[in-house]
Coordinates of C-alpha atoms in Angstrom, one line a residue:
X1 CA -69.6 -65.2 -81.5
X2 CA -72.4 -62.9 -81.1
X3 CA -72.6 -59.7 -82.8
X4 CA -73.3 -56.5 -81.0
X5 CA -76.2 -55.2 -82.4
X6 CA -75.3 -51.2 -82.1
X7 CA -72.6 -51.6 -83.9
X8 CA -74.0 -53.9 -86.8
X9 CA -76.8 -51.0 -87.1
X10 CA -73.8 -48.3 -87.7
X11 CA -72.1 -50.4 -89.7
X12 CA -75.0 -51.4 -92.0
X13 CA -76.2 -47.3 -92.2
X14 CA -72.6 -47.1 -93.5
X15 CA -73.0 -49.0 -95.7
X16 CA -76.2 -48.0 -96.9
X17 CA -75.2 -44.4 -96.4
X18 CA -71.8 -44.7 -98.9
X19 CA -73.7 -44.9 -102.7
X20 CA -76.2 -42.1 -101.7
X21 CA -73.1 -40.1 -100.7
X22 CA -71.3 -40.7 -104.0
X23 CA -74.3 -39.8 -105.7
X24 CA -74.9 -36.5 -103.7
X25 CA -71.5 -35.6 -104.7
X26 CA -72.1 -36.7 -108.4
X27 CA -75.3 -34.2 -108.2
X28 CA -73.3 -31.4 -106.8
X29 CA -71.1 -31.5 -110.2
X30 CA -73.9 -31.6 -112.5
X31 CA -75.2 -28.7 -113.7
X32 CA -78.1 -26.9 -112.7
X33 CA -81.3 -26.2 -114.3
X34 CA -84.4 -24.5 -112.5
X35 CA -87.7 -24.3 -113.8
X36 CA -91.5 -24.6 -112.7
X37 CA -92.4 -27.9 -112.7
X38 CA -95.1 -27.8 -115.9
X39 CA -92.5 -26.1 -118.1
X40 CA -90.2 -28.4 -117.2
X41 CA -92.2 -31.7 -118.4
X42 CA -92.5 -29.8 -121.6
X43 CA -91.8 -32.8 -124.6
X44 CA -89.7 -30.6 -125.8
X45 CA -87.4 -29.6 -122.9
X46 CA -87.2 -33.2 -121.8
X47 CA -86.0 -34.0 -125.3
X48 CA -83.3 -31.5 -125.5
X49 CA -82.6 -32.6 -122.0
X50 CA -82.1 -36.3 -122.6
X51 CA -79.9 -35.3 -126.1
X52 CA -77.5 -33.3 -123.9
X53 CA -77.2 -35.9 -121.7
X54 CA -77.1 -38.7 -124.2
X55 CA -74.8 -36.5 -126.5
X56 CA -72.3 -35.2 -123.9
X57 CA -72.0 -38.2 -121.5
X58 CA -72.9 -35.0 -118.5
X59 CA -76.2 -34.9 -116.2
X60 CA -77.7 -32.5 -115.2
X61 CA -79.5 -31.9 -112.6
X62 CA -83.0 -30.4 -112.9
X63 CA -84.9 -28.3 -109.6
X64 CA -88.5 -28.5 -110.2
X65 CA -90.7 -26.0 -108.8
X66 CA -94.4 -26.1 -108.3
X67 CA -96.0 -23.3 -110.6
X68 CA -97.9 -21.1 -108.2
X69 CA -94.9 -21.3 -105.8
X70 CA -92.2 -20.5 -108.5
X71 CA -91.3 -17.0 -108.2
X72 CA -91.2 -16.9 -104.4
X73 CA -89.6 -20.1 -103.8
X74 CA -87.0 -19.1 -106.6
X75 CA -85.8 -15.9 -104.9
X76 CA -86.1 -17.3 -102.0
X77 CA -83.5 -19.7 -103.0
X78 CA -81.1 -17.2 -104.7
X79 CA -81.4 -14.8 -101.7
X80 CA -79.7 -17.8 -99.7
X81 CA -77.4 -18.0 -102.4
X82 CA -78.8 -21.2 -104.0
X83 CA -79.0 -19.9 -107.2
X84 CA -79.2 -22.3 -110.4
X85 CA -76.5 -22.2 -113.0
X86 CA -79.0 -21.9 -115.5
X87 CA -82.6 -20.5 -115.1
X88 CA -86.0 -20.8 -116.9
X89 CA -88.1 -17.5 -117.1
X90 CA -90.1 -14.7 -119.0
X91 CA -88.9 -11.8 -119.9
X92 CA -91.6 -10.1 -117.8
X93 CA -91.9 -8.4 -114.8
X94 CA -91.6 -11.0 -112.1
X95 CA -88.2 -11.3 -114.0
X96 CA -87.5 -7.8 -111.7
X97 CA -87.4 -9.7 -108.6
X98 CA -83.8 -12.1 -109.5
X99 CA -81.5 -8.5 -109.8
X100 CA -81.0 -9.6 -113.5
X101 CA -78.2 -7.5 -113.4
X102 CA -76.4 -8.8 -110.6
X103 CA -77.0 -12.2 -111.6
X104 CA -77.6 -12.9 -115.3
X105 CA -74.7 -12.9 -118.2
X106 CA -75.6 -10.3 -121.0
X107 CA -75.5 -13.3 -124.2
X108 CA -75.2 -10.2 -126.7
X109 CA -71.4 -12.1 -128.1
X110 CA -72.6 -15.4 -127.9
X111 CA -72.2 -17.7 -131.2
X112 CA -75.9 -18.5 -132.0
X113 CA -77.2 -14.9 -131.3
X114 CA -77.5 -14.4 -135.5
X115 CA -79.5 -17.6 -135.7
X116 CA -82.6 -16.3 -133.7
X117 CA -85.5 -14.8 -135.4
X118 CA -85.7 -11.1 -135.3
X119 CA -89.1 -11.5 -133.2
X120 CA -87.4 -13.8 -130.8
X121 CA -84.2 -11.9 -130.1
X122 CA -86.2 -8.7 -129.4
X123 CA -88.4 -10.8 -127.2
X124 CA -85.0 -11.7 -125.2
X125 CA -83.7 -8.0 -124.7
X126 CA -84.1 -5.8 -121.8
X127 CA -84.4 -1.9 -122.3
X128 CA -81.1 -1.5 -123.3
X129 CA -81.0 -4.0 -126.4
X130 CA -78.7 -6.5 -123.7
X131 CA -79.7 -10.5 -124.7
X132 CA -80.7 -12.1 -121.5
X133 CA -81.4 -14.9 -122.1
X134 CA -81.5 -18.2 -125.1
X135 CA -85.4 -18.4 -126.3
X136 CA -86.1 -22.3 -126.0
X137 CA -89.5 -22.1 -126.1
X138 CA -93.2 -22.2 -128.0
X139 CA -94.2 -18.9 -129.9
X140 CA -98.1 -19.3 -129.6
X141 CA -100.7 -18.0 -130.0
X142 CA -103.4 -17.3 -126.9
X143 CA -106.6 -17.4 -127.0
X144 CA -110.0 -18.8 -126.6
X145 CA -110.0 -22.6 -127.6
X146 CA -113.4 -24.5 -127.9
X147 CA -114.6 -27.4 -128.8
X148 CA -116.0 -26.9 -132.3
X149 CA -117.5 -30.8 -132.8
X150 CA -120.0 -29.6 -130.1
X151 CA -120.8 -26.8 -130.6
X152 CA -121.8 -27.7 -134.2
X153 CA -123.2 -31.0 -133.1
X154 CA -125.7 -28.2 -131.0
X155 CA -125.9 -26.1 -133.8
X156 CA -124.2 -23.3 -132.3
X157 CA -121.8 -20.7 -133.4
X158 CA -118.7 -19.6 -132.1
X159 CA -119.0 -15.6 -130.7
X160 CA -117.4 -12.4 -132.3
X161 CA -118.4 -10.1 -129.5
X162 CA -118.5 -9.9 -126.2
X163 CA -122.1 -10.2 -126.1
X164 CA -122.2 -13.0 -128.2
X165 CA -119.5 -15.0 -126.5
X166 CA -121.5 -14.1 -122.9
X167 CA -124.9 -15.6 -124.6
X168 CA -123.1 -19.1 -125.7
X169 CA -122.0 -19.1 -122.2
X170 CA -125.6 -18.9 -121.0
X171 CA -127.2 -21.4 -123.7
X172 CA -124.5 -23.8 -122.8
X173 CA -125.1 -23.6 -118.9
X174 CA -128.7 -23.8 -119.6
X175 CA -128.0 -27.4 -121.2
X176 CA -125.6 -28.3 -118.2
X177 CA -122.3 -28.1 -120.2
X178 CA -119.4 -25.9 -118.5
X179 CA -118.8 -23.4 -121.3
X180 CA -115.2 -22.4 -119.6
X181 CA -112.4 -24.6 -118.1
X182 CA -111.1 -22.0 -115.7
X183 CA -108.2 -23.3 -113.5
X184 CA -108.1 -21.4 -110.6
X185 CA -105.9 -23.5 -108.8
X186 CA -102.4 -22.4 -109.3
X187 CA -102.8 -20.9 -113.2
X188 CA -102.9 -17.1 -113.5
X189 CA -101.8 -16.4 -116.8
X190 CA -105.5 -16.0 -118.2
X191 CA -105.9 -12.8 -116.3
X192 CA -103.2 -11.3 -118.1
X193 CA -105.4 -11.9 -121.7
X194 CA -107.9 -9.6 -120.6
X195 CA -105.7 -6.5 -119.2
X196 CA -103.4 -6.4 -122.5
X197 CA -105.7 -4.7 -124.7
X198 CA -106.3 -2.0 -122.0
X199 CA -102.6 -1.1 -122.5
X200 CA -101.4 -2.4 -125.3
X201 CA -103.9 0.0 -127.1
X202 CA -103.3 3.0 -125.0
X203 CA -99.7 3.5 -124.4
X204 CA -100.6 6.4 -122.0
X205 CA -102.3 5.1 -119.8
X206 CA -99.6 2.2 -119.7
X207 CA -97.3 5.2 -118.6
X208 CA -99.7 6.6 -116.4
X209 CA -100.0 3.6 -114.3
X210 CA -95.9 2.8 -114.3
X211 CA -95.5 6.2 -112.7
X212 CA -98.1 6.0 -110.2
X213 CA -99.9 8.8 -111.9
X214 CA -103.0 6.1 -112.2
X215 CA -104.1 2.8 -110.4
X216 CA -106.4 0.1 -111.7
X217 CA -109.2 1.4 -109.7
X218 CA -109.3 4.5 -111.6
X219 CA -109.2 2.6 -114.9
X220 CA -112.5 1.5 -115.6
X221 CA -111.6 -1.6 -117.7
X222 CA -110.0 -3.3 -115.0
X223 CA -113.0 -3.2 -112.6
X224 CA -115.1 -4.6 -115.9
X225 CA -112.8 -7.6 -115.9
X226 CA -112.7 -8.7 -112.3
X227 CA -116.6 -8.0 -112.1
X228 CA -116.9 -10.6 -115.4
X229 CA -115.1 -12.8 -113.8
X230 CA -117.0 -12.5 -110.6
X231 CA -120.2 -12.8 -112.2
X232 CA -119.4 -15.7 -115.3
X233 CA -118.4 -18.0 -112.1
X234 CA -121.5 -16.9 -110.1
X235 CA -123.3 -17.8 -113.0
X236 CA -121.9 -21.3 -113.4
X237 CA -119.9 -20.9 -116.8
X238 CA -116.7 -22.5 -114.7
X239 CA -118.4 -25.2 -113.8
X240 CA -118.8 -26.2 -109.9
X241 CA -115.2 -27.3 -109.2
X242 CA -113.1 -24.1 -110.8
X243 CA -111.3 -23.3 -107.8
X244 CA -110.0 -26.9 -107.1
X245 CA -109.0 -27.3 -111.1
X246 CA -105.4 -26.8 -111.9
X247 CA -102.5 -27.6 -114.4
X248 CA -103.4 -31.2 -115.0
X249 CA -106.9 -31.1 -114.9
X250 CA -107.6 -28.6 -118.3
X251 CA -106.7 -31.6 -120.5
X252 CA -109.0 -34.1 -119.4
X253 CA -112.1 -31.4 -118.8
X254 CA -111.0 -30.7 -122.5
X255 CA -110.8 -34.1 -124.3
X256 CA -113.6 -35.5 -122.4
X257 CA -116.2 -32.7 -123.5
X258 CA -116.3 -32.0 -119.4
X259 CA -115.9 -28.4 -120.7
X260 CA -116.2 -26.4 -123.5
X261 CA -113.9 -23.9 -124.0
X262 CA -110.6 -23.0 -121.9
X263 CA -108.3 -19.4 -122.7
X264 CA -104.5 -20.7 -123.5
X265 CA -102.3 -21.5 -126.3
X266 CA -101.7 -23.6 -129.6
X267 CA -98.7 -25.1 -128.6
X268 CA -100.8 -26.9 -125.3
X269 CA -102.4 -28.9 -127.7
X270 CA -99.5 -30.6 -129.0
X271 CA -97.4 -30.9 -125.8
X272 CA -99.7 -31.5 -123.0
X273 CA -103.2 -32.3 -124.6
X274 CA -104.3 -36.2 -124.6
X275 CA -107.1 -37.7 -126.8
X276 CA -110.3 -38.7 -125.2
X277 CA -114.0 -38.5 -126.6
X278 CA -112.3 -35.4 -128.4
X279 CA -109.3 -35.1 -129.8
X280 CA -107.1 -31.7 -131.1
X281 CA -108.7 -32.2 -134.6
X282 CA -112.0 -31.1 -132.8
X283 CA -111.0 -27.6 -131.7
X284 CA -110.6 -24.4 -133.0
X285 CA -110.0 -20.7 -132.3
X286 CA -111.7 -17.5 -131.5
X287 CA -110.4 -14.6 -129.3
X288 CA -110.8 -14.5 -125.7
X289 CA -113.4 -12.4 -123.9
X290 CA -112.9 -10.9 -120.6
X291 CA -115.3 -7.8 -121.2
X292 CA -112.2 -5.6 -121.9
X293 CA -112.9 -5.5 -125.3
X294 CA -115.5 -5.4 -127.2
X295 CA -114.6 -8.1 -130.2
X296 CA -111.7 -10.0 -128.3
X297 CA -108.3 -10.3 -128.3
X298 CA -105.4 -12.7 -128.8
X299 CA -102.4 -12.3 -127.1
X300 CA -98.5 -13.3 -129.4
X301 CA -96.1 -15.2 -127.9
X302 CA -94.5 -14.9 -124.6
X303 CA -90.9 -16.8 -124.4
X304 CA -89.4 -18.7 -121.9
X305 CA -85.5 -17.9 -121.7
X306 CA -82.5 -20.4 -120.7
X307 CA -80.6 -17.4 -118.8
X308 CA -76.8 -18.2 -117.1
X309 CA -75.9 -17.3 -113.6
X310 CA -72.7 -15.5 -114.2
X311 CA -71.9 -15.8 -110.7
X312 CA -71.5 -19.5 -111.2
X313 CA -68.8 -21.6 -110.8
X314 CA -70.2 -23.9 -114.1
X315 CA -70.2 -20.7 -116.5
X316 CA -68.3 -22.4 -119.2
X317 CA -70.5 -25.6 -118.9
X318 CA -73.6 -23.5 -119.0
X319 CA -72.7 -21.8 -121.9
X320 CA -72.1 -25.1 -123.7
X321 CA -75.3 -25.8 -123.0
X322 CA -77.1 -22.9 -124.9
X323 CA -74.5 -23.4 -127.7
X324 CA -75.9 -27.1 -127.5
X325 CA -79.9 -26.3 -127.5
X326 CA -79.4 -23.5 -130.0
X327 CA -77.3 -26.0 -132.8
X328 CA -80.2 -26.6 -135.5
X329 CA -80.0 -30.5 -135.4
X330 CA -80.8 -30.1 -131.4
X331 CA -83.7 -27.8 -131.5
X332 CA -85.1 -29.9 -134.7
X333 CA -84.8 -32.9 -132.9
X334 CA -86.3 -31.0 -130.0
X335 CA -89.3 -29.1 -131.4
X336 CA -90.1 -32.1 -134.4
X337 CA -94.0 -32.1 -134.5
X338 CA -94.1 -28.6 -131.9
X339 CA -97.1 -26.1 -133.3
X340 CA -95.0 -22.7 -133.2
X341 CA -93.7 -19.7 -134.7
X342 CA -90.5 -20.8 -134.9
X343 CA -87.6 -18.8 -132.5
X344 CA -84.9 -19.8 -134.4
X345 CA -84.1 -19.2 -138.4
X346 CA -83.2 -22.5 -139.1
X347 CA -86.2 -24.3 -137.0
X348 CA -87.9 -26.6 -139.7
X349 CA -89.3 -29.5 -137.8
X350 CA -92.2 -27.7 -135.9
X351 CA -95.7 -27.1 -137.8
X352 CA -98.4 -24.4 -137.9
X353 CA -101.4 -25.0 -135.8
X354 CA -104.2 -25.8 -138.7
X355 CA -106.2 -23.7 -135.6
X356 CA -104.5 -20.8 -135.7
X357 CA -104.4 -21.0 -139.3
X358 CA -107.8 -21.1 -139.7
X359 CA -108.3 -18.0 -137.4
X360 CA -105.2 -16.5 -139.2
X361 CA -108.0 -13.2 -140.5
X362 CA -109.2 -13.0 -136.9
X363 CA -105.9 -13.4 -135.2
X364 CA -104.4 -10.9 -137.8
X365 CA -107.3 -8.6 -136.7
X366 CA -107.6 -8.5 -132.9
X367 CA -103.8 -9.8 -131.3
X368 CA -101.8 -8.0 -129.4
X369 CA -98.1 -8.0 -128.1
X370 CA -98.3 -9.2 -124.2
X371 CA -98.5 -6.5 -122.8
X372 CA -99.6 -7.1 -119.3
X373 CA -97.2 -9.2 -117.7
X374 CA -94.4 -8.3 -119.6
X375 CA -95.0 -4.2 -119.3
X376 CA -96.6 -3.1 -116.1
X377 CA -94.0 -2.4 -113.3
X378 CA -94.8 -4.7 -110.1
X379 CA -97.5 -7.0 -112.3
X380 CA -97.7 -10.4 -110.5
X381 CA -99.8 -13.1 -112.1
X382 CA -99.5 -15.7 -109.1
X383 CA -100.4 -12.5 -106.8
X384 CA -103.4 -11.5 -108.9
X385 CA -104.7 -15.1 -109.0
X386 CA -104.4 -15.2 -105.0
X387 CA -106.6 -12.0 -104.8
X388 CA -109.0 -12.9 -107.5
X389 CA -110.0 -16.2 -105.7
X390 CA -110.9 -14.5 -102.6
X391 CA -113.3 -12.7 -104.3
X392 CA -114.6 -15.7 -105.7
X393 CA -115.0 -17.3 -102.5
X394 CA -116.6 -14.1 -100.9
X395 CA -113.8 -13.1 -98.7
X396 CA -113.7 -9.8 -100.1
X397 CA -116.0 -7.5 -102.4
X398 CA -115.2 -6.1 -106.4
X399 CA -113.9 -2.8 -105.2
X400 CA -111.6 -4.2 -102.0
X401 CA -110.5 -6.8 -104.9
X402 CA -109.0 -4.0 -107.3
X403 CA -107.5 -2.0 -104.3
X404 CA -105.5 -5.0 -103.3
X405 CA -104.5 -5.7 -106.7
X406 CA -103.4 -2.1 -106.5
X407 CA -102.0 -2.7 -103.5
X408 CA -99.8 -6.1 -104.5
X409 CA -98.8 -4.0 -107.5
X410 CA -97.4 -1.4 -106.0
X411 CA -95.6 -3.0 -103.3
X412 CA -94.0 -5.3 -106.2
X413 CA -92.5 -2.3 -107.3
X414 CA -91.0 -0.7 -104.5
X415 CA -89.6 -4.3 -103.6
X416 CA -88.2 -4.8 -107.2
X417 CA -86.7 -1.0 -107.2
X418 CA -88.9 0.3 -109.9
X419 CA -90.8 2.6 -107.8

């Protein structure tokens, strides 16, 4: 008997089609976690992950977004009404564009809330002292990284001003080293280093600009910034591929000598840093200069939060799950040989960067609170990154690069209510 070949097909997508159905609908019972895709290859995460799982018998299901495209694609999805049952972000003002309100459970009555460090609690609070969110994260410190093995090997010295650090640029170009690893392809956060002393020291003009009472072009500082950056990668301290270097590629520039110096945090080193001619042993600290200050800053910790959609139909399962990451044999296990401050009271398994140690005077001396992206109404890393790389590939000039920073700014603002 022959077998009619239509109807074998049908019968054998059937067949084929039944196990991915039963594991769709195993997926759609999971719970939901969203996060950008680098923070959520963290060691860390994906050891309190697996522990869950492992712990609880329950999966969860993870939605990974690519960095640069994490804010839109995110409220993109919760406008459809897509919205995770638990959700990774910073308590800074990209946060404005989810309606926390609307979506997000205030944790203030939660069991573990007493076990959080002052610094990380108040971290975690909106203006009216509400908890928004569990901090499961490293408390870093930022700053300028560099590789001190060469630079001693070349009998040079690490910069205390902004005239100093701008010279060891210059010498190092002139040997054909790339003094700075600046990823420009889908990392914004190093913009952010430079603007915080601007308003971290001068409440006021913090104000001034929230109100609308100032804009960046009026503030001198800001144009000084944009026009360093401008001219340190017309003047080859990024090297000749900047604009085509991204997450992945800092390490490797890093441990291979390929560059000198990048602007990030302790904690990188010990979760996404891998040994190569160099290894973390080589590095050290100084502050980062973006010619808005004069000797440097550092920036303190900014904290990724675990917040719960209240809105969803997991509430009770999510909630287990903070109770679950905030237990102290769970974050221990989870943060065991982590360099960070710790966020919780009873975190003893993580270490002390023997970098940021070492810089403890200068660190003590020149960091400030994070101030930028956590402060100014309608601040958009990801859209200041977008408008800074035009100007570095000569679509527009300095001046029409600070008016649309101005202009993103502002309309991130209006869009998120606050103006």
């Amino acid at each position: 008997m022959k077998t009619h070949k239509p109807l074998l097909a049908l019968t054998l997508a059937l067949l084929l089609l039944l196990p991915l159905a039963a594991c769709r609908r195993e997926q759609a019972d999971s719970l939901t976690l969203m996060g950008k895709e680098s923070d959520l290859d963290k060691s860390y995460i994906q050891k309190i992950l697996r522990l869950y799982e492992d712990s609880t018998g329950r999966e969860l299901r993870l939605i990974s977004i690519e960095d640069a495209e994490y804010e839109t694609r995110a409220a993109e999805l919760f406008e459809k009404g897509q919205a995770p049952d638990i959700f990774l972000h910073f308590n800074n003002a990209d946060l404005n564009r989810f309606s926390v309100e609307d979506n997000f459970l205030r944790l203030n009555d939660q069991p573990w809330v007493d076990g959080l460090t002052d610094g990380a609690r108040a971290y975690c609070q909106d203006a009216a002292g509400n908890l928004l969110g569990l901090p499961f994260w490293e408390n870093s410190v930022s700053g300028c990284y560099y590789n001190k093995t060469l630079l001693d090997n070349l009998g040079l010295r690490p910069a205390t001003t902004q005239e100093e650090f701008d010279q060891l640029c210059q010498v190092l170009t002139q040997l054909d080293l790339t003094p700075i690893c600046w990823p420009a392809d889908g990392c914004s956060w190093m913009f952010q280093f430079g603007l915080d002393p601007l308003f971290a020291d001068d409440p006021a003009l913090l104000d001034a600009l929230n109100s609308g009472a100032a804009d960046y072009a009026q503030i001198p500082g800001v144009t000084d910034m944009v026009r360093w950056i401008r001219d340190a990668a017309e003047s080859g301290w990024f090297g000749g591929s900047y604009l085509r270097t991204g997450w992945s590629d800092i390490g490797p520039a890093l441990a291979s000598g390929g560059a000198v110096m990048t602007f990030i945090w302790d904690s990188w080193f010990y979760t996404d840093f891998r040994p190569d001619v160099y290894s973390v042993d080589d590095f050290a600290l100084m502050p980062v200069f973006m010619n808005t200050q004069e000797s440097g800053t550092y920036e303190g910790g900014n904290l990724n939060m675990m917040m719960v959609n209240k809105n969803s139909a997991r509430l009770e399962e999510a909630l287990d799950f903070l109770a679950f990451c905030a237990d102290p044999e769970n974050y221990n296990a989870a943060f065991a040989g982590i360099s960070t401050v710790p966020c919780f009271k009873e975190q003893t398994t993580s270490i002390q960067s023997p970098m940021v140690l070492e810089a403890s005077a200068s660190v003590q001396a020149h960091e400030r609170v994070s101030t930028a992206a956590s402060r100014i109404v309608g601040y958009s890393a990801d859209d200041m990154a977008v408008i800074v790389n035009r100007l570095l590939r000569g679509e527009i000039g300095l001046e029409e690069c600070v008016a649309q920073m101005d202009a993103s700014r502002r309309a991130d603002a209006v869009a998120q209510g606050k103006s």
